[in-house]
Coordinates of C-alpha atoms and ligand atoms in Angstrom, one line a residue:
X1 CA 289.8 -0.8 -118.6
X2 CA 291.5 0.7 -115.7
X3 CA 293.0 -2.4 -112.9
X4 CA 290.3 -1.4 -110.2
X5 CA 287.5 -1.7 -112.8
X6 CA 288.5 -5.3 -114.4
X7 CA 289.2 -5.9 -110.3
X8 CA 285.8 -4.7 -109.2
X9 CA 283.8 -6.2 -112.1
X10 CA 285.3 -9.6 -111.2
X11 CA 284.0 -9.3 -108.0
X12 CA 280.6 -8.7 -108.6
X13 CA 280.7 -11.9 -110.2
X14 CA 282.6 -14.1 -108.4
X15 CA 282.1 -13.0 -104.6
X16 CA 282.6 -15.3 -102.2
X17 CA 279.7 -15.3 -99.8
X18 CA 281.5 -14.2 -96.1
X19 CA 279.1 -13.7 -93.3
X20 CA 281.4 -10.8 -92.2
X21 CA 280.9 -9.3 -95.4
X22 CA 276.8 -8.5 -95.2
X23 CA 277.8 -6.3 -91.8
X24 CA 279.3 -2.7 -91.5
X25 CA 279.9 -3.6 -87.7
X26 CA 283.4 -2.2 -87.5
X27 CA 283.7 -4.9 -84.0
X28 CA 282.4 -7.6 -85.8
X29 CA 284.9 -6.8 -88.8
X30 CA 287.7 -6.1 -86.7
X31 CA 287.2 -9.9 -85.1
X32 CA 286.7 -11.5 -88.3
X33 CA 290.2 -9.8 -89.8
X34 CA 292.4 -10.8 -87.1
X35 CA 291.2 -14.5 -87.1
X36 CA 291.4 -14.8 -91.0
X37 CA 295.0 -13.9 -90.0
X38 CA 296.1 -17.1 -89.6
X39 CA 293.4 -19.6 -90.8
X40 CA 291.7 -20.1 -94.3
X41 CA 288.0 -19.0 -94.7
X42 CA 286.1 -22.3 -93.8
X43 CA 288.0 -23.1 -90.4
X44 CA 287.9 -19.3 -89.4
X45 CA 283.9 -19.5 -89.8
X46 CA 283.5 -21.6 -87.3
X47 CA 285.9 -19.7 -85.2
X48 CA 284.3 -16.5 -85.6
X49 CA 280.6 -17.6 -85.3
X50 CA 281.8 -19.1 -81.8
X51 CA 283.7 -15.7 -80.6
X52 CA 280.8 -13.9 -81.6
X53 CA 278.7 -15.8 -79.8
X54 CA 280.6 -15.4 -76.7
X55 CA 281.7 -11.7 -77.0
X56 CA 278.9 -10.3 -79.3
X57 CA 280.2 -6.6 -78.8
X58 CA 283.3 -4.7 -77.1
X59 CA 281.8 -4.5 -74.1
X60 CA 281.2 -8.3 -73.5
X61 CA 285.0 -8.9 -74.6
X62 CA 286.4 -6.4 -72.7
X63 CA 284.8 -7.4 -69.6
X64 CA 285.7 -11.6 -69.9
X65 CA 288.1 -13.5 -68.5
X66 CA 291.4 -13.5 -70.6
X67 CA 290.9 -17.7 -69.7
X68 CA 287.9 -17.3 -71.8
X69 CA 289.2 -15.1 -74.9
X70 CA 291.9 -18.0 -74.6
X71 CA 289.6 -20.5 -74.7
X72 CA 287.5 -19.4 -78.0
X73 CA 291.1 -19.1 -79.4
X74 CA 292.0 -22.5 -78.7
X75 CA 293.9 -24.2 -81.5
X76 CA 294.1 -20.7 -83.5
X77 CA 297.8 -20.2 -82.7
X78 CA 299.2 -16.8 -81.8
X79 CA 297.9 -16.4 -78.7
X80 CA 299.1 -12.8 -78.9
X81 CA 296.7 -11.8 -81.4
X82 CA 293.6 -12.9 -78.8
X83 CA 295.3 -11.0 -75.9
X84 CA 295.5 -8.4 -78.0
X85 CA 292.0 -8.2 -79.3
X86 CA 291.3 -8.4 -75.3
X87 CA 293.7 -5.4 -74.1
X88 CA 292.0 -3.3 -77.2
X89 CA 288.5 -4.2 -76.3
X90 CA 289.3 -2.9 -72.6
X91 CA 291.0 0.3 -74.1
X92 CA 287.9 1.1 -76.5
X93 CA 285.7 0.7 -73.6
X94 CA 287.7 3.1 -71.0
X95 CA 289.3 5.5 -73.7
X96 CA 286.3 5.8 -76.2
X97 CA 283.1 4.6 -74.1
X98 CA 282.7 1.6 -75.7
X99 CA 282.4 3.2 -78.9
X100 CA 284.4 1.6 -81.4
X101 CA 287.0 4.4 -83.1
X102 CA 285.8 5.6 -86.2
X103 CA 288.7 7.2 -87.8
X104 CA 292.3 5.3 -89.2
X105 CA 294.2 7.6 -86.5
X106 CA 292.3 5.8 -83.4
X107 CA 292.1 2.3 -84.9
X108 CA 295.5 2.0 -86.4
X109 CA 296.3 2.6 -82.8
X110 CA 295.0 0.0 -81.1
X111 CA 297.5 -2.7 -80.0
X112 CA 298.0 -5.6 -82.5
X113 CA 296.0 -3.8 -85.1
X114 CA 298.4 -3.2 -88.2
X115 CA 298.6 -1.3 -91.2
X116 CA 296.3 -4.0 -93.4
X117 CA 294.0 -4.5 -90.3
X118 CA 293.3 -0.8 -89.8
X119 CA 292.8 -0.4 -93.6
X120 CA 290.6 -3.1 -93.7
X121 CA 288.3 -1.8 -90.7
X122 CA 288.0 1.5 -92.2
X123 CA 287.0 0.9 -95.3
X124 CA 284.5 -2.1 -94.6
X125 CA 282.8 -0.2 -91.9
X126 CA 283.1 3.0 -93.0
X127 CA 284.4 3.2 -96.3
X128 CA 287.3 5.1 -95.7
X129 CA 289.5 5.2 -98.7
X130 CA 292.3 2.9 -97.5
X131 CA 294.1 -0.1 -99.6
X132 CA 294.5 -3.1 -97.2
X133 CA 297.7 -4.9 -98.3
X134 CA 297.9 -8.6 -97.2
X135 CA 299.2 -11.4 -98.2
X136 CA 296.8 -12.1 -101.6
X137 CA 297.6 -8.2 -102.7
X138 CA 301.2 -8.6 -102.5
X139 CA 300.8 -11.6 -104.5
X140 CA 298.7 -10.4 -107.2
X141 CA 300.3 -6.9 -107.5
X142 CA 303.6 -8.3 -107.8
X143 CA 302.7 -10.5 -110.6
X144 CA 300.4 -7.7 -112.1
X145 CA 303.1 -5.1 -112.4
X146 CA 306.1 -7.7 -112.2
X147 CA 307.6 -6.0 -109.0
X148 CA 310.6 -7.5 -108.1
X149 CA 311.0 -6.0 -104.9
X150 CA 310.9 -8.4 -101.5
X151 CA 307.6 -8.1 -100.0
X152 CA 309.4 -8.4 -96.6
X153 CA 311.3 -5.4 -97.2
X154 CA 311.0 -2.3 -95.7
X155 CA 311.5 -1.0 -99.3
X156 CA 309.0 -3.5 -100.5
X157 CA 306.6 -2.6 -97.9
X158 CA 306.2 0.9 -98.9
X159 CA 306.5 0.5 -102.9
X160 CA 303.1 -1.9 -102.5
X161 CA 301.6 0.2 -99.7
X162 CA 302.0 3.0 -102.1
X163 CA 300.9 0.8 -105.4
X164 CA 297.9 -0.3 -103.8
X165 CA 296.8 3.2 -102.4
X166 CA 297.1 4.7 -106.2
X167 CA 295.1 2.1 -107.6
X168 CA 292.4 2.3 -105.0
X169 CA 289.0 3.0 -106.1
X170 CA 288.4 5.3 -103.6
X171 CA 284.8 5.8 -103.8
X172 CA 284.7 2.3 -103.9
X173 CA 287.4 1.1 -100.9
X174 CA 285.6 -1.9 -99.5
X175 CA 284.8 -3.6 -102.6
X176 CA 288.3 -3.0 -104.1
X177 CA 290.0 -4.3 -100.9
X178 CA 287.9 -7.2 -100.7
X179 CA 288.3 -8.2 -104.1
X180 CA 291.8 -7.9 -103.9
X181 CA 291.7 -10.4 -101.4
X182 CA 289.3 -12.9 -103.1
X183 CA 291.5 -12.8 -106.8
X184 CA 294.5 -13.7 -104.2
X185 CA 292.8 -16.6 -102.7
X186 CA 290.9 -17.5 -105.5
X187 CA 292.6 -17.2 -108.4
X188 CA 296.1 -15.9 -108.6
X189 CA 296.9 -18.4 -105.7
X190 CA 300.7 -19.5 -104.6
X191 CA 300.9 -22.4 -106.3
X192 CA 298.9 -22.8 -109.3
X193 CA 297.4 -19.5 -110.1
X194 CA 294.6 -19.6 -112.7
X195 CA 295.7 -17.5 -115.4
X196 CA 293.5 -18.6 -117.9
X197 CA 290.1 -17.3 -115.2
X198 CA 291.6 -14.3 -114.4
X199 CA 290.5 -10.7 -115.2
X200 CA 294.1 -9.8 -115.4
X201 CA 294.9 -11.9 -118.2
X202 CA 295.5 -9.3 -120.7
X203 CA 297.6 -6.7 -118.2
X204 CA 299.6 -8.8 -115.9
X205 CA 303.5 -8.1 -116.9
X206 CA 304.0 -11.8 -115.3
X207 CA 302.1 -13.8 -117.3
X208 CA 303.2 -12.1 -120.5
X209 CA 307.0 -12.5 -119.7
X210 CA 306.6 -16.1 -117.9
X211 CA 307.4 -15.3 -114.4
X212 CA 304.6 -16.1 -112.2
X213 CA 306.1 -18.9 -110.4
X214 CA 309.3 -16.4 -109.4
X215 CA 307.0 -13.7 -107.7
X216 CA 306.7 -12.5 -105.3
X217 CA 309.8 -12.4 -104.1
X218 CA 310.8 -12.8 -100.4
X219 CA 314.4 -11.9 -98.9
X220 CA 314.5 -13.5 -95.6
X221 CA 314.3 -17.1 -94.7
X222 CA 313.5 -17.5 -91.1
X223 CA 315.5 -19.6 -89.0
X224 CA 314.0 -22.4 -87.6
X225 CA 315.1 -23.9 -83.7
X226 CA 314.5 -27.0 -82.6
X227 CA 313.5 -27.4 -78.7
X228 CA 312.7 -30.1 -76.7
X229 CA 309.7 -30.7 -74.5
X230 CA 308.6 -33.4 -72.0
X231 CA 305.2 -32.8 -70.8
X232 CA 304.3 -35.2 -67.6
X233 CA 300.7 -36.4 -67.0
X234 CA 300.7 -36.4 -63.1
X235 CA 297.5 -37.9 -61.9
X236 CA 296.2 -38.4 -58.5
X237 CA 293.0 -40.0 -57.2
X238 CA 291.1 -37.9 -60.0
X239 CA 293.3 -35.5 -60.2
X240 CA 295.8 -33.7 -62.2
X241 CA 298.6 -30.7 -62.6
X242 CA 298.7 -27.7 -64.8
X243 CA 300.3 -24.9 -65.0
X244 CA 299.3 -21.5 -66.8
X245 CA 302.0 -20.4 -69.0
X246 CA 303.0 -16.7 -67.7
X247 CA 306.8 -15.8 -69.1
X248 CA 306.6 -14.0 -73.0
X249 CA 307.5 -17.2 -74.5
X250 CA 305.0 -18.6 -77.0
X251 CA 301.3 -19.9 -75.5
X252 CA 301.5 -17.1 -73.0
X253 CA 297.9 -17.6 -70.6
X254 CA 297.4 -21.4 -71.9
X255 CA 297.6 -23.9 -69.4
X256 CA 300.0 -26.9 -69.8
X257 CA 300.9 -30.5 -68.2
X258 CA 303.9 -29.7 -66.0
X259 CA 306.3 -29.6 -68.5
X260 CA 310.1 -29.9 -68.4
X261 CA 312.2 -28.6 -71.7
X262 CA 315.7 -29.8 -72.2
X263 CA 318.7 -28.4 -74.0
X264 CA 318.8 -31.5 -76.3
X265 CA 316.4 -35.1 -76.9
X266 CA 317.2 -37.3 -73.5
X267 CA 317.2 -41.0 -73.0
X268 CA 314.4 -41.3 -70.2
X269 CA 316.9 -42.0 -67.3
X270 CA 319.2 -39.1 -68.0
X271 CA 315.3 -37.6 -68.7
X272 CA 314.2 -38.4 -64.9
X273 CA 317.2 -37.2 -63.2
X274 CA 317.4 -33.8 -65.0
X275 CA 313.7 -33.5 -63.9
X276 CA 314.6 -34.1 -60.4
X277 CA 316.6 -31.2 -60.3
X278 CA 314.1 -29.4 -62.4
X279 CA 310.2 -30.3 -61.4
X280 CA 310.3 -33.3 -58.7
X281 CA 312.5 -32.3 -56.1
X282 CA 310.7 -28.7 -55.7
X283 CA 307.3 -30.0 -55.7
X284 CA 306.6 -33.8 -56.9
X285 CA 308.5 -36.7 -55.2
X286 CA 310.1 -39.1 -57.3
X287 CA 307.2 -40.4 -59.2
X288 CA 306.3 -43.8 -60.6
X289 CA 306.6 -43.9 -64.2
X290 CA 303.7 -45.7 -65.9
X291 CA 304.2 -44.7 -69.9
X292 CA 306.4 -43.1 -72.2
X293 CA 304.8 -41.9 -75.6
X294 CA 306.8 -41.7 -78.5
X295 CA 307.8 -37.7 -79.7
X296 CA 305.3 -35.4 -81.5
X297 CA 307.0 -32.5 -83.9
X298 CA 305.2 -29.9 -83.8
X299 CA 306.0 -27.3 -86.2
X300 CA 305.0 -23.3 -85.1
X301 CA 306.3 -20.5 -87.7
X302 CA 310.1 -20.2 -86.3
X303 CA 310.0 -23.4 -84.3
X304 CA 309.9 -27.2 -84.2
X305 CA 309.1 -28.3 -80.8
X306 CA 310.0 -32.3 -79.8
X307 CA 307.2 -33.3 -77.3
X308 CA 307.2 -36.3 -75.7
X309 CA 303.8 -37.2 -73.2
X310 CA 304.7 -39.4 -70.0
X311 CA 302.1 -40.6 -67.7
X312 CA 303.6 -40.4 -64.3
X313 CA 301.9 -40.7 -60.7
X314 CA 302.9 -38.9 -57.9
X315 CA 302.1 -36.9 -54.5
X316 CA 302.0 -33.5 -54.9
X317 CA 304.6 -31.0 -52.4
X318 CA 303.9 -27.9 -53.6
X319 CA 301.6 -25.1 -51.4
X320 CA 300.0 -22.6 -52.1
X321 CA 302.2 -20.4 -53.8
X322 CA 302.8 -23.3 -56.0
X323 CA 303.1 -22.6 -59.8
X324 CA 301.1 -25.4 -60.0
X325 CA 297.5 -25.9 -59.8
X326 CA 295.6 -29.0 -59.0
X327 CA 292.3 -30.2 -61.3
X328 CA 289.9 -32.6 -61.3
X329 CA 290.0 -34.3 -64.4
X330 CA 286.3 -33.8 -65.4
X331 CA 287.6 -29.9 -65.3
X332 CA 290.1 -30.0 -67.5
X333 CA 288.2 -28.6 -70.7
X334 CA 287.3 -25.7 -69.1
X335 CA 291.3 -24.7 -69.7
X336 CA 292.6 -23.4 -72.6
X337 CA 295.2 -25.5 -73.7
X338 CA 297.7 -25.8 -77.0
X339 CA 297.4 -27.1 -79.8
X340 CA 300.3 -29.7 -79.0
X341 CA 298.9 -30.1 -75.7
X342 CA 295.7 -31.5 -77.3
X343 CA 297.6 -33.4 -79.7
X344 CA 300.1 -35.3 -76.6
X345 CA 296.7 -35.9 -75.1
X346 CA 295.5 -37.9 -77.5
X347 CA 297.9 -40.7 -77.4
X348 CA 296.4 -41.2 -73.7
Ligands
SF4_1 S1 297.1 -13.5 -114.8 FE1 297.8 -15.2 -113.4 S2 299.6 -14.3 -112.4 FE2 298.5 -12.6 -113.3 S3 297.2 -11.8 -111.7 FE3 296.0 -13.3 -112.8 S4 296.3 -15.3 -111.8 FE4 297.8 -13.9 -111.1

């Protein structure tokens, strides 16, 4: 039996029941694909039930408030991808009439929608014959065919992409891709892969020559930098600071405690006095210190970030053209705000 018919047979059986997968809404699709990005299945439900609800169709995301695409995002991560899926919604209303694009061309073109995502739209919703490489298909096709080339490669890239596209049932796009998917994060998983369950048993090159745990195989490792944040929790008579995250640095339209980030950890006196250069002496006075926290790490992909929370009181000298807003307190959820940011606030 050819690999997309043990593949697709599999399926059939073993399908794992997705509320995204009963729709051919190529919106709805589009939404679900960029969350399942970066969470597993059962958090991204919840996720995707609640954008949906907010921003049902093109039109009702295009027209929010990036506060509120930010705010159904909250605790995601890349914040990118939900300015993204923002900017798009606002280009397929003004460039296509609110129609969502119904060939590769047009939705391959939209900003932050990739090779995989594009594939995946196309043939879900439409059932345009295009493989949709992620994560799981790398996996399993490496170990399939025992590819040895790095799947972050350029090389790699285009060997799979190429791979995948021949073995495509093309009549069948959708349910290929999507089983693809499922035997990656079912069955031929990163650690542990369940060989003996798997309708590949009989082909796959790496389970006949013992090398499943070497593949695939990556090339780069990416650096990881350490930086050093200390948020303060500035409160007056109900009251406190934030201030929206602007610069292209990560969490780009969050809000945040006024935060000052040092080259290296600080004792909190040499702490104080680089932030009176820094944050008090443009627009707080020297403020009372009430608490110190001990540090958080927070790990993002290509960073670990040293947080420390300290509860402070203080006038506020800023004006209007402050980069700092003022909130009551009872407001505050109504901003979207890090995960680390949620975390710090915690220890309150
Ligand atoms: S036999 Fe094992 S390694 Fe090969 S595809 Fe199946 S689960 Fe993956």
């Amino acid at each position: 039996m050819e690999f997309s018919d043990l593949l697709i047979n599999w399926y059939l059986k073993n399908k794992r029941d997705l509320p995204w997968r009963k729709i051919n809404d190529p919106y709805r699709i589009w939404i679900s694909e960029i969350i399942l990005q970066q969470t597993r299945v059962a958090q991204g439900l919840d996720y995707y039930n609640n954008f949906i609800a907010h921003f049902p169709d093109v039109r009702s995301l295009a027209e929010a408030d990036e506060s509120e695409v930010l705010k159904c995002w909250q605790g995601l991560g890349y914040y990118s991808r939900a300015r993204n899926l923002h900017f798009s919604a606002k280009t397929i209303l003004e460039k296509h009439g609110g129609i969502f694009p119904q060939n590769h061309a047009e939705v391959r073109a939209l900003k932050g929608v990739g090779d995989y995502t594009a594939a995946a739209i196309c043939s879900f919703a439409y059932g345009l014959p295009y493989a949709a490489v992620d994560g799981n298909a790398y996996r399993v096709l490496s170990r399939v065919f025992e590819m040895d080339t790095p799947i972050d490669s350029a090389k790699g890239k285009s060997e799979f992409f190429a791979l995948a596209q021949e073995l495509l049932d093309k009549k069948r796009s959708a349910l290929f891709n999507q089983a693809m998917m499922d035997l990656g994060a079912v069955v031929c998983t990163p650690v542990a892969p369940e060989c003996v369950h798997c309708p590949m048993q009989d082909v796959c090159l790496a389970l006949a020559h013992g090398r499943v745990g070497e593949l695939p195989v990556k090339s780069k490792k990416v650096a990881t930098r350490d930086r050093y944040f200390y948020y303060f929790f500035i409160e007056t008579g109900g009251y406190i600071y934030l201030h929206k995250r602007e610069s292209d640095d990560i969490w780009k339209g969050l809000y945040e405690l006024p935060l000052v980030e040092t080259p290296c950890p600080m004792e909190a006196d040499v702490l104080l006095d680089f932030a009176q250069n820094t944050l008090f002496g443009k627009n707080f006075p020297s403020p009372q210190v009430d608490k110190i926290h001990s540090a958080v790490t927070h790990v993002l992909s290509h960073l670990r970030i040293h947080a420390t929370l300290i509860e402070a009181r203080a006038a506020f000298l800023g004006d209007a053209s402050s980069e700092y807003i003022k909130v009551l307190k009872s407001d505050f959820d109504n901003y979207p705000i890090s995960r680390l940011t949620e975390i710090l606030l915690t220890q309150r």
